[in-house]
Short mmCIF file of C-alpha atoms in Angstrom, two decimals:
data_model
loop_
_atom_site.label_atom_id
_atom_site.label_comp_id
_atom_site.label_asym_id
_atom_site.label_seq_id
_atom_site.Cartn_x
_atom_site.Cartn_y
_atom_site.Cartn_z
CA MET A 678 -15.67 30.60 -19.69
CA THR A 679 -16.50 27.00 -20.62
CA SER A 680 -16.25 24.55 -17.73
CA ALA A 681 -13.32 22.10 -17.77
CA PHE A 682 -15.57 19.59 -16.00
CA PRO A 683 -17.96 18.14 -18.58
CA GLY A 684 -21.25 17.05 -17.10
CA SER A 685 -20.46 18.42 -13.64
CA GLY A 686 -23.77 20.24 -13.52
CA GLU A 687 -25.06 22.20 -10.55
CA GLY A 688 -22.84 22.17 -7.50
CA GLY A 689 -19.66 21.70 -9.54
CA PRO A 690 -16.45 23.53 -8.67
CA ALA A 691 -15.75 26.99 -9.93
CA SER A 692 -14.02 26.90 -13.29
CA SER A 693 -10.95 28.70 -12.00
CA GLN A 694 -7.70 28.76 -13.91
CA GLY A 695 -6.02 26.96 -11.00
CA THR A 696 -8.50 24.10 -11.11
CA GLU A 697 -8.19 23.79 -14.88
CA ARG A 698 -4.39 23.73 -14.62
CA SER A 699 -4.68 20.98 -11.99
CA LEU A 700 -6.92 18.92 -14.24
CA ALA A 701 -4.60 19.44 -17.20
CA ALA A 702 -1.61 18.34 -15.14
CA LEU A 703 -3.41 15.15 -14.13
CA ILE A 704 -4.84 14.12 -17.49
CA GLY A 705 -2.06 15.50 -19.73
CA PRO A 706 0.47 12.65 -19.21
CA VAL A 707 -2.29 10.07 -19.67
CA GLN A 708 -3.48 11.58 -22.94
CA GLU A 709 0.09 11.95 -24.20
CA ARG A 710 0.95 8.33 -23.40
CA MET A 711 -2.20 7.05 -25.10
CA ALA A 712 -1.58 9.26 -28.14
CA HIS A 713 1.92 7.85 -28.68
CA LEU A 714 1.32 4.14 -28.08
CA ASP A 715 1.96 1.67 -30.88
CA ALA A 716 -1.58 0.36 -31.40
CA ARG A 717 -0.48 -2.12 -34.06
CA ALA A 718 2.01 -3.71 -31.66
CA LEU A 719 -0.86 -4.28 -29.23
CA MET A 720 -3.07 -6.11 -31.71
CA ALA A 721 -2.23 -9.51 -30.21
CA TRP A 722 -2.98 -8.43 -26.65
CA GLU A 723 -6.39 -8.69 -25.00
CA PRO A 724 -7.19 -6.12 -22.29
CA ALA A 725 -6.34 -7.25 -18.77
CA THR A 726 -9.83 -6.38 -17.56
CA THR A 727 -10.30 -9.58 -15.56
CA PHE A 728 -7.01 -9.57 -13.75
CA ASP A 729 -5.19 -12.69 -12.55
CA ALA A 730 -1.61 -12.06 -11.44
CA LEU A 731 -0.39 -15.61 -12.15
CA ARG A 732 -1.98 -15.86 -15.58
CA ALA A 733 -0.96 -12.32 -16.50
CA ALA A 734 2.69 -13.06 -15.73
CA GLY A 735 2.56 -16.46 -17.46
CA ASP A 736 3.66 -18.04 -14.17
CA PRO A 737 2.83 -21.59 -13.00
CA PRO A 738 1.15 -21.85 -9.60
CA PRO A 739 3.72 -21.90 -6.79
CA LEU A 740 4.19 -25.00 -4.65
CA LEU A 741 3.00 -23.78 -1.28
CA GLN A 742 2.57 -25.43 2.06
CA ALA A 743 -0.33 -24.14 4.10
CA GLY A 744 0.30 -23.12 7.69
CA PRO A 745 0.00 -20.25 10.18
CA THR A 746 2.60 -17.49 10.29
CA PRO A 747 4.02 -16.90 13.78
CA ALA A 748 5.67 -13.63 14.76
CA ARG A 749 9.45 -13.76 14.33
CA GLY A 750 12.23 -11.34 15.11
CA ASP A 751 12.31 -8.26 17.28
CA GLY A 752 9.42 -6.18 15.97
CA PRO A 753 6.64 -4.88 18.23
CA ILE A 754 4.21 -7.69 17.30
CA ALA A 755 6.80 -10.29 18.29
CA ILE A 756 8.05 -8.45 21.39
CA TRP A 757 4.62 -7.48 22.73
CA GLY A 758 3.38 -11.00 22.04
CA ARG A 759 6.18 -12.54 24.10
CA ARG A 760 5.50 -10.14 26.97
CA LEU A 761 1.78 -10.93 26.94
CA ARG A 762 2.41 -14.67 26.98
CA ALA A 763 4.95 -14.29 29.78
CA ALA A 764 2.30 -12.35 31.77
CA GLU A 765 4.67 -9.38 32.06
CA CYS A 766 1.69 -7.22 31.14
CA SER A 767 -1.92 -7.86 30.17
CA PRO A 768 -3.71 -6.98 26.94
CA VAL A 769 -5.83 -4.53 28.94
CA GLU A 770 -2.79 -2.73 30.34
CA LEU A 771 -1.26 -2.57 26.87
CA ALA A 772 -4.48 -1.25 25.31
CA GLU A 773 -4.89 1.36 28.06
CA ARG A 774 -1.34 2.62 27.52
CA VAL A 775 -1.76 2.81 23.75
CA LEU A 776 -5.11 4.60 24.02
CA ARG A 777 -3.67 7.18 26.45
CA GLU A 778 -0.81 7.92 24.07
CA ILE A 779 -3.15 8.24 21.09
CA GLU A 780 -5.63 10.47 22.88
CA ALA A 781 -2.92 12.71 24.33
CA ASP A 782 -1.69 13.97 20.94
CA ASN A 783 -4.25 13.09 18.29
CA ALA A 784 -5.80 16.56 18.16
CA ALA A 785 -2.43 17.86 17.00
CA THR A 786 -1.09 14.89 15.03
CA HIS A 787 -4.32 13.80 13.24
CA VAL A 788 -3.16 10.17 13.12
CA PHE A 789 -6.63 8.75 13.80
CA ILE A 790 -10.00 9.89 12.47
CA THR A 791 -11.90 7.73 14.97
CA ILE A 792 -10.57 6.25 18.24
CA ASP A 793 -12.46 3.21 19.51
CA ARG A 794 -11.69 3.19 23.24
CA GLU A 795 -14.74 1.13 24.20
CA GLY A 796 -14.29 -1.48 21.49
CA ALA A 797 -10.53 -1.75 22.03
CA LEU A 798 -10.87 -2.33 25.78
CA ALA A 799 -13.60 -4.92 25.24
CA ALA A 800 -11.37 -6.81 22.81
CA ALA A 801 -8.43 -6.51 25.19
CA ARG A 802 -10.45 -7.91 28.11
CA ALA A 803 -11.57 -10.83 25.95
CA ALA A 804 -7.97 -11.50 24.89
CA ALA A 805 -6.77 -11.37 28.50
CA ALA A 806 -9.40 -13.90 29.60
CA GLU A 807 -8.55 -16.27 26.76
CA LEU A 808 -4.80 -16.10 27.35
CA ARG A 809 -5.33 -16.77 31.06
CA ARG A 810 -7.24 -19.92 30.10
CA GLY A 811 -4.39 -20.98 27.81
CA TYR A 812 -6.34 -20.29 24.61
CA ASP A 813 -3.92 -18.63 22.18
CA ARG A 814 -5.24 -17.33 18.86
CA GLY A 815 -1.78 -16.66 17.44
CA PRO A 816 0.73 -13.83 17.10
CA LEU A 817 -1.82 -11.00 17.02
CA HIS A 818 -3.73 -12.08 20.13
CA GLY A 819 -4.02 -9.01 22.36
CA ILE A 820 -1.92 -6.84 20.02
CA PRO A 821 -3.08 -3.23 19.28
CA VAL A 822 -3.54 -2.46 15.58
CA ALA A 823 -4.97 0.34 13.44
CA ILE A 824 -7.23 0.12 10.39
CA LYS A 825 -7.12 2.57 7.51
CA ASP A 826 -10.39 4.47 7.39
CA ILE A 827 -11.50 3.17 4.01
CA VAL A 828 -11.80 -0.36 5.43
CA GLU A 829 -15.24 -1.05 6.91
CA THR A 830 -15.64 -1.82 10.61
CA ALA A 831 -19.00 -2.92 12.00
CA GLY A 832 -20.48 -0.33 14.35
CA LEU A 833 -17.53 2.04 13.94
CA ALA A 834 -17.57 5.01 11.58
CA THR A 835 -15.76 4.48 8.27
CA THR A 836 -15.45 7.91 6.67
CA GLY A 837 -13.06 7.25 3.81
CA GLY A 838 -11.37 10.44 4.97
CA SER A 839 -14.22 12.36 3.33
CA ARG A 840 -17.14 14.55 4.29
CA LEU A 841 -19.25 12.43 1.94
CA ARG A 842 -19.06 9.45 4.33
CA ALA A 843 -18.73 11.35 7.61
CA ARG A 844 -21.74 9.54 9.13
CA HIS A 845 -21.24 6.16 7.52
CA VAL A 846 -21.33 3.38 10.13
CA PRO A 847 -21.07 -0.07 8.50
CA VAL A 848 -23.21 -2.96 9.74
CA ARG A 849 -20.51 -5.55 9.01
CA ASP A 850 -16.75 -5.86 9.00
CA ALA A 851 -14.58 -6.01 5.92
CA PHE A 852 -13.12 -9.49 5.39
CA VAL A 853 -9.68 -8.39 6.61
CA VAL A 854 -11.13 -6.82 9.76
CA ALA A 855 -13.08 -9.98 10.53
CA ARG A 856 -9.85 -11.94 10.11
CA LEU A 857 -8.03 -9.65 12.53
CA ARG A 858 -10.79 -10.00 15.11
CA GLN A 859 -10.64 -13.79 14.72
CA ALA A 860 -6.89 -13.56 15.33
CA GLY A 861 -7.52 -11.73 18.61
CA ALA A 862 -6.14 -8.36 17.49
CA VAL A 863 -7.20 -5.25 19.42
CA ILE A 864 -8.41 -2.59 16.98
CA VAL A 865 -7.81 0.81 18.59
CA GLY A 866 -9.21 3.03 15.83
CA LYS A 867 -9.48 4.15 12.23
CA ALA A 868 -6.34 5.73 10.82
CA ASN A 869 -6.30 8.88 8.73
CA THR A 870 -6.04 8.68 4.95
CA HIS A 871 -5.89 10.82 1.85
CA GLU A 872 -9.56 11.32 0.96
CA PHE A 873 -10.91 8.06 -0.51
CA ALA A 874 -7.27 6.91 -0.80
CA ALA A 875 -7.00 9.08 -3.91
CA GLY A 876 -3.60 10.69 -3.42
CA GLY A 877 0.02 9.94 -2.64
CA THR A 878 0.78 12.71 -0.14
CA GLY A 879 -1.72 11.93 2.64
CA GLU A 880 -2.88 15.55 2.87
CA ASN A 881 -6.50 15.70 4.00
CA PRO A 882 -8.51 18.96 4.02
CA HIS A 883 -11.37 17.47 6.05
CA TYR A 884 -9.72 15.75 9.03
CA GLY A 885 -6.28 17.31 9.00
CA THR A 886 -3.07 15.73 7.74
CA ALA A 887 -1.32 13.09 9.84
CA ARG A 888 1.94 14.63 11.00
CA ASN A 889 5.13 13.15 9.60
CA PRO A 890 7.12 12.20 12.74
CA TRP A 891 10.44 12.98 11.04
CA ASP A 892 9.52 16.51 9.97
CA GLY A 893 6.16 18.10 10.65
CA GLY A 894 6.58 20.30 7.57
CA ARG A 895 6.70 17.26 5.28
CA VAL A 896 3.89 15.02 4.04
CA PRO A 897 3.49 11.62 5.71
CA GLY A 898 2.95 10.00 2.33
CA GLY A 899 -0.33 8.55 1.18
CA SER A 900 -2.74 7.42 0.93
CA SER A 901 -2.28 5.23 4.05
CA SER A 902 -0.88 8.16 6.01
CA GLY A 903 -2.29 7.59 9.49
CA SER A 904 -1.44 3.89 9.40
CA ALA A 905 2.20 4.68 8.63
CA VAL A 906 2.51 7.37 11.31
CA ALA A 907 0.83 5.15 13.93
CA VAL A 908 3.42 2.42 13.30
CA ALA A 909 6.39 4.80 13.01
CA THR A 910 5.60 6.45 16.35
CA GLY A 911 4.95 3.15 18.15
CA LEU A 912 1.28 3.86 18.80
CA VAL A 913 0.38 0.44 17.36
CA ALA A 914 2.32 -2.70 16.53
CA GLY A 915 0.86 -2.93 13.05
CA ALA A 916 -1.72 -1.41 10.75
CA LEU A 917 -3.66 -2.15 7.60
CA GLY A 918 -3.35 0.08 4.55
CA THR A 919 -4.42 -0.12 0.94
CA ASP A 920 -2.33 0.29 -2.20
CA THR A 921 -3.52 1.23 -5.70
CA GLY A 922 -0.48 3.13 -6.95
CA GLY A 923 1.85 2.82 -3.98
CA SER A 924 -0.33 3.79 -1.02
CA VAL A 925 1.29 1.53 1.58
CA ARG A 926 4.81 1.79 0.13
CA ILE A 927 4.86 5.59 -0.29
CA PRO A 928 4.07 6.40 3.37
CA ALA A 929 6.41 3.58 4.46
CA HIS A 930 9.22 5.36 2.59
CA CYS A 931 8.25 8.75 4.05
CA CYS A 932 7.89 7.51 7.64
CA GLY A 933 10.66 4.89 7.81
CA ILE A 934 8.65 1.67 8.23
CA VAL A 935 8.03 -1.62 6.39
CA ALA A 936 5.01 -2.06 4.12
CA LEU A 937 3.99 -4.93 1.85
CA LYS A 938 1.68 -4.83 -1.15
CA PRO A 939 0.76 -8.52 -1.53
CA THR A 940 0.00 -10.25 -4.80
CA TYR A 941 -3.33 -9.19 -6.32
CA GLY A 942 -5.78 -11.86 -5.14
CA ARG A 943 -3.83 -12.82 -2.01
CA VAL A 944 -5.97 -10.63 0.29
CA SER A 945 -9.68 -9.88 -0.07
CA ARG A 946 -10.85 -6.35 -0.85
CA ALA A 947 -14.45 -7.05 0.22
CA GLY A 948 -15.63 -4.26 2.48
CA VAL A 949 -12.97 -1.80 1.33
CA PHE A 950 -13.96 1.42 -0.47
CA PRO A 951 -12.66 0.97 -4.04
CA LEU A 952 -10.25 3.39 -5.62
CA ALA A 953 -9.70 1.28 -8.76
CA TRP A 954 -11.02 -2.27 -8.66
CA SER A 955 -8.35 -3.89 -10.82
CA LEU A 956 -5.45 -2.14 -9.03
CA ASP A 957 -6.50 -2.14 -5.36
CA HIS A 958 -4.61 -4.19 -2.76
CA VAL A 959 -4.83 -4.43 1.04
CA GLY A 960 -1.52 -4.86 2.85
CA PRO A 961 0.28 -4.81 6.21
CA MET A 962 2.30 -1.88 7.56
CA THR A 963 4.71 -2.70 10.38
CA ALA A 964 8.04 -1.84 11.96
CA THR A 965 9.83 -4.98 10.73
CA VAL A 966 9.67 -7.58 7.97
CA GLY A 967 8.90 -10.36 10.47
CA ASP A 968 5.90 -8.44 11.78
CA ALA A 969 4.67 -7.84 8.21
CA ALA A 970 4.77 -11.60 7.58
CA ALA A 971 2.74 -12.26 10.73
CA LEU A 972 0.12 -9.63 9.86
CA LEU A 973 -0.17 -10.88 6.28
CA GLY A 974 -0.67 -14.42 7.57
CA ALA A 975 -3.71 -13.27 9.53
CA ILE A 976 -5.50 -11.52 6.64
CA ALA A 977 -4.60 -13.62 3.57
CA GLY A 978 -6.89 -16.22 2.05
CA GLN A 979 -9.77 -16.84 -0.30
CA ASP A 980 -13.02 -14.95 0.25
CA PRO A 981 -16.23 -15.97 -1.60
CA GLU A 982 -17.30 -12.31 -1.59
CA ASP A 983 -14.23 -11.25 -3.59
CA ALA A 984 -14.03 -13.25 -6.80
CA THR A 985 -10.46 -12.07 -7.42
CA THR A 986 -9.10 -13.85 -4.35
CA SER A 987 -6.98 -16.91 -5.04
CA PRO A 988 -7.80 -20.45 -3.86
CA LEU A 989 -4.09 -21.12 -3.34
CA PRO A 990 -3.29 -22.16 0.24
CA VAL A 991 -1.87 -19.57 2.61
CA PRO A 992 1.70 -20.52 3.60
CA ASP A 993 3.81 -19.53 6.58
CA PHE A 994 5.12 -16.31 5.05
CA GLY A 995 7.94 -16.07 7.56
CA ALA A 996 9.12 -19.68 7.39
CA ARG A 997 12.53 -18.76 5.97
CA LEU A 998 13.12 -15.49 7.79
CA GLY A 999 15.30 -17.09 10.44
CA GLU A 1000 17.67 -18.85 8.04
CA GLY A 1001 20.35 -16.17 8.34
CA PRO A 1002 21.32 -13.31 6.07
CA SER A 1003 22.93 -15.23 3.19
CA LEU A 1004 21.45 -14.45 -0.24
CA ARG A 1005 23.92 -16.54 -2.21
CA GLY A 1006 22.54 -17.24 -5.67
CA THR A 1007 19.66 -14.75 -5.41
CA ARG A 1008 19.41 -12.73 -8.64
CA ILE A 1009 18.37 -9.09 -8.22
CA GLY A 1010 17.38 -7.11 -11.30
CA ILE A 1011 18.18 -3.39 -11.46
CA PRO A 1012 16.22 -1.53 -14.18
CA GLU A 1013 18.64 0.27 -16.49
CA GLY A 1014 18.28 4.04 -16.78
CA TRP A 1015 15.90 4.43 -13.85
CA LEU A 1016 18.36 6.28 -11.59
CA ASP A 1017 18.16 9.39 -13.73
CA ALA A 1018 17.92 13.07 -12.90
CA ALA A 1019 14.47 12.54 -11.35
CA VAL A 1020 16.11 10.69 -8.43
CA GLN A 1021 17.47 12.94 -5.69
CA PRO A 1022 21.18 12.40 -4.98
CA GLY A 1023 20.59 11.39 -1.36
CA VAL A 1024 17.98 8.82 -2.38
CA LYS A 1025 20.29 7.44 -5.06
CA ALA A 1026 23.16 7.16 -2.57
CA ALA A 1027 20.99 5.30 -0.03
CA PHE A 1028 19.73 2.91 -2.71
CA GLU A 1029 23.23 2.19 -3.96
CA ARG A 1030 24.39 1.47 -0.40
CA ALA A 1031 21.50 -0.98 -0.07
CA LEU A 1032 22.54 -2.70 -3.30
CA ARG A 1033 26.09 -3.06 -2.01
CA ALA A 1034 24.73 -4.58 1.19
CA LEU A 1035 22.65 -7.08 -0.79
CA GLN A 1036 25.70 -7.92 -2.88
CA SER A 1037 27.78 -8.47 0.27
CA LEU A 1038 25.20 -11.07 1.34
CA GLY A 1039 25.83 -13.04 -1.84
CA ALA A 1040 23.13 -11.63 -4.10
CA GLU A 1041 23.93 -11.25 -7.80
CA LEU A 1042 23.04 -7.87 -9.32
CA HIS A 1043 21.91 -7.87 -12.95
CA ALA A 1044 20.93 -4.95 -15.15
CA CYS A 1045 17.51 -5.47 -16.71
CA THR A 1046 15.52 -3.67 -19.37
CA LEU A 1047 12.12 -2.19 -18.58
CA PRO A 1048 10.17 0.67 -20.14
CA PRO A 1049 11.04 4.08 -18.64
CA PRO A 1050 9.06 4.73 -15.44
CA GLY A 1051 7.72 7.95 -16.94
CA GLU A 1052 5.85 5.84 -19.51
CA LEU A 1053 4.43 3.40 -16.95
CA ALA A 1054 2.79 5.67 -14.36
CA PRO A 1055 0.33 7.19 -16.89
CA VAL A 1056 -0.92 3.67 -17.74
CA ASN A 1057 -1.79 3.16 -14.07
CA ARG A 1058 -3.45 6.56 -13.98
CA ALA A 1059 -5.56 5.93 -17.08
CA ILE A 1060 -7.01 2.82 -15.42
CA ALA A 1061 -7.27 4.34 -11.94
CA PHE A 1062 -8.92 7.55 -13.14
CA ALA A 1063 -11.52 5.68 -15.22
CA GLU A 1064 -12.38 3.06 -12.58
CA GLY A 1065 -12.37 5.59 -9.75
CA THR A 1066 -14.70 7.95 -11.57
CA ALA A 1067 -17.07 5.08 -12.35
CA TYR A 1068 -17.31 4.24 -8.63
CA HIS A 1069 -17.86 7.87 -7.62
CA TRP A 1070 -20.13 8.78 -10.55
CA ALA A 1071 -23.33 9.44 -8.59
CA ASP A 1072 -21.68 11.43 -5.80
CA LEU A 1073 -19.55 13.31 -8.30
CA ASN A 1074 -22.62 14.46 -10.19
CA GLU A 1075 -24.87 15.10 -7.20
CA ARG A 1076 -22.54 16.21 -4.38
CA GLY A 1077 -19.27 17.01 -6.07
CA GLU A 1078 -18.70 20.12 -3.95
CA LEU A 1079 -18.12 17.90 -0.89
CA TYR A 1080 -14.89 16.43 -2.29
CA GLY A 1081 -11.57 18.07 -1.50
CA PRO A 1082 -10.20 20.02 -4.49
CA ASP A 1083 -7.39 17.60 -5.39
CA VAL A 1084 -9.58 14.51 -5.20
CA ARG A 1085 -12.37 16.24 -7.11
CA ALA A 1086 -9.86 17.00 -9.87
CA ARG A 1087 -8.81 13.33 -10.03
CA LYS A 1088 -12.40 12.16 -10.29
CA GLU A 1089 -13.18 14.73 -12.97
CA ALA A 1090 -10.06 13.62 -14.86
CA GLY A 1091 -11.62 10.18 -15.16
CA ARG A 1092 -14.40 11.64 -17.29
CA LEU A 1093 -11.77 12.50 -19.91
CA VAL A 1094 -10.41 8.96 -20.25
CA SER A 1095 -12.22 7.43 -23.21
CA GLY A 1096 -13.35 3.81 -23.37
CA VAL A 1097 -10.75 3.17 -26.08
CA GLN A 1098 -7.99 4.69 -23.96
CA TYR A 1099 -9.01 2.62 -20.96
CA LEU A 1100 -8.89 -0.61 -22.97
CA GLN A 1101 -5.61 0.35 -24.62
CA ALA A 1102 -4.15 0.92 -21.16
CA GLN A 1103 -5.34 -2.53 -20.13
CA ARG A 1104 -3.67 -3.99 -23.23
CA LEU A 1105 -0.42 -2.23 -22.36
CA ARG A 1106 -0.81 -3.70 -18.90
CA ALA A 1107 -1.15 -7.23 -20.27
CA GLN A 1108 1.95 -6.75 -22.40
CA LEU A 1109 3.96 -5.42 -19.43
CA CYS A 1110 2.83 -8.31 -17.22
CA ARG A 1111 4.23 -10.87 -19.65
CA GLN A 1112 7.45 -8.91 -20.11
CA VAL A 1113 8.14 -8.62 -16.39
CA GLY A 1114 6.90 -12.15 -15.72
CA ALA A 1115 9.48 -13.51 -18.16
CA LEU A 1116 12.17 -11.36 -16.59
CA LEU A 1117 11.40 -12.72 -13.12
CA ARG A 1118 11.50 -16.32 -14.35
CA GLU A 1119 14.57 -16.14 -16.55
CA ARG A 1120 16.91 -13.40 -15.33
CA ALA A 1121 15.99 -12.26 -11.82
CA ASP A 1122 14.32 -13.48 -8.65
CA VAL A 1123 13.62 -9.96 -7.38
CA ILE A 1124 13.60 -6.48 -8.93
CA ALA A 1125 14.97 -3.61 -6.82
CA THR A 1126 14.31 0.14 -7.08
CA PRO A 1127 14.12 3.03 -4.66
CA THR A 1128 10.57 3.19 -3.30
CA LEU A 1129 10.38 6.89 -4.21
CA PRO A 1130 12.80 9.01 -6.24
CA ILE A 1131 12.56 11.76 -3.60
CA VAL A 1132 12.34 12.15 0.15
CA ALA A 1133 8.98 13.14 1.64
CA PRO A 1134 7.90 16.37 -0.10
CA ARG A 1135 7.06 19.50 1.83
CA LEU A 1136 3.40 20.02 2.64
CA GLY A 1137 1.54 21.56 -0.27
CA GLU A 1138 4.32 20.99 -2.80
CA GLY A 1139 3.42 17.55 -4.15
CA GLY A 1140 6.03 15.60 -6.07
CA ASP A 1141 6.56 12.56 -8.29
CA VAL A 1142 5.73 10.08 -5.54
CA ILE A 1143 4.27 7.27 -7.71
CA ARG A 1144 7.12 7.08 -10.24
CA PHE A 1145 8.52 3.76 -8.96
CA THR A 1146 5.42 2.30 -7.29
CA ALA A 1147 2.38 2.67 -9.57
CA TRP A 1148 3.67 0.34 -12.30
CA VAL A 1149 3.82 -2.56 -9.82
CA ASN A 1150 0.07 -2.36 -9.27
CA LEU A 1151 -0.39 -2.93 -12.99
CA LEU A 1152 1.47 -6.24 -12.57
CA GLY A 1153 -0.31 -7.38 -9.43
CA LEU A 1154 3.04 -8.64 -8.11
CA PRO A 1155 4.09 -8.48 -4.45
CA ALA A 1156 6.30 -5.54 -3.47
CA VAL A 1157 7.80 -4.58 -0.13
CA SER A 1158 9.36 -1.31 1.02
CA VAL A 1159 12.09 -1.56 3.67
CA PRO A 1160 13.90 1.45 5.19
CA CYS A 1161 17.41 1.62 3.73
CA GLY A 1162 18.89 4.83 5.09
CA LEU A 1163 18.46 8.56 5.45
CA ALA A 1164 18.82 11.43 3.01
CA ASP A 1165 18.93 14.92 4.47
CA GLY A 1166 17.75 13.42 7.76
CA LEU A 1167 14.65 11.83 6.17
CA PRO A 1168 14.00 8.12 5.60
CA VAL A 1169 14.46 6.37 2.26
CA GLY A 1170 12.86 3.08 1.23
CA LEU A 1171 14.24 0.14 -0.73
CA GLN A 1172 11.52 -1.44 -2.90
CA LEU A 1173 11.81 -5.15 -3.69
CA ILE A 1174 9.39 -6.78 -6.18
CA GLY A 1175 8.88 -10.54 -6.46
CA ARG A 1176 6.96 -13.18 -8.36
CA ALA A 1177 3.22 -13.69 -8.01
CA PHE A 1178 2.22 -15.45 -4.78
CA ARG A 1179 5.85 -15.75 -3.70
CA GLU A 1180 5.59 -13.33 -0.79
CA GLY A 1181 7.61 -15.69 1.40
CA PRO A 1182 10.77 -15.66 -0.76
CA LEU A 1183 10.40 -11.90 -1.27
CA LEU A 1184 10.19 -11.31 2.47
CA ARG A 1185 13.21 -13.56 2.92
CA VAL A 1186 15.31 -11.15 0.80
CA ALA A 1187 13.87 -8.14 2.63
CA ALA A 1188 14.58 -9.69 6.04
CA ALA A 1189 18.15 -10.57 5.07
CA TYR A 1190 18.76 -6.96 4.05
CA GLU A 1191 17.05 -5.70 7.21
CA GLN A 1192 19.31 -7.88 9.37
CA ALA A 1193 22.45 -6.71 7.55
CA ARG A 1194 21.37 -3.07 7.81
CA GLY A 1195 20.87 -3.24 11.56
CA PRO A 1196 18.36 -1.29 13.68
CA PHE A 1197 16.77 1.65 11.89
CA PRO A 1198 16.68 4.88 13.90
CA ALA A 1199 13.40 6.07 15.35
CA PRO A 1200 12.09 9.51 14.34
CA GLY A 1201 14.04 12.14 16.23
CA ALA A 1202 16.87 9.73 17.12
CA ALA A 1203 18.90 10.08 13.92
#
């Protein structure tokens, strides 16, 4: 039988019918979308290969005031910070408690791939000494955090969730890690991830799958699975994840936490394993919107080693979070036809309750027209498959057998995306950016959708988890997922999408909803 993996060579996977069906399922929607596009209608559009979120949306630069973002509200970053500053506990005591809790269950829960007890306690001792002297680095000083294991950490293994990088120990920190260390954060370890961040379920055949705290038979969501579970279970106050098609928002939905994909260019990707260069984002994962603002404030900013980062000043992202819950005059766009049969009834009901809550705060709901989500996700995949395969080309050809089967299939799928198809997808992207950019200037301040159309799928079953998230990565716009209820006892996320580099106003809407919703139940308490 002829191999379905052109050029795979020696060491390639067996050409089983199951593998070929998997590859066909991945590449089929991409090929179909590219075959039915209106190429003549795209003649005026250049490919969005050098991506700039502001220019792509046709947006003028925002008027921003630079300034640090303090922790606000009643999230763990804010609460633990107040306790540390009141000397009710020390950073060392806090780190010791967190490490004990992680180490007690990690063999069963698989939340962390690497636990850094020595490094965490050293950072905690340094934070304690500085706070005693009155030197305060800001809201993250002495606060335990987790780092997704595709983000490089000097002297600490960064595996990418893969056997291919099992012994990789970076010599320098990623930009965002260096920023967290400068902010005094205590990094307790490297959180589990779907292998190389290349999947939306979080299932990992090499290091085990982080256990969903709501239902151990369900996926935690991916790819930032361990980061989400660590926050949801209170092991850390915040975590870093990455997002190429929804990989902070999907696990936030599945685990009942907050996650923000910032504007493309707001946060450096230097030192982060790429999944797809023009779609990748690094973002905060926290228990509350206020904590997300504080964590974003620590990692945002221009980086000379990432040419896509913006020179715009970094504002206080939480400056308006304490203004009260009124959203009078805020226009919220609801895409017409998106709540179709693909959306589970319980998810639809939770989303509609959230919309009513937003409306009760004074927000104006407006129907808006966007392409069907089923046409948008394949555009993201065409770009992600091609760029991801380019990055993994050497390993794919030389050591392909070391990849997990699902990730290997995704990388092989990239071989089947032609150069023409890749550029056509980038032209569709440019067209969509202008369309949505105009919508967000003229008819809406925020677009709202469910984060996922389904609750967390059962392990091994998969599901359409990127339906409402992947298209936002094409736009480069900021998007936040906030828990908005339960369906069948499992959490549901409300996704809010804003204008480029307007994370502050977007978080203001999310925080107003969060306040109106009230405390969200912890796993096992519902």
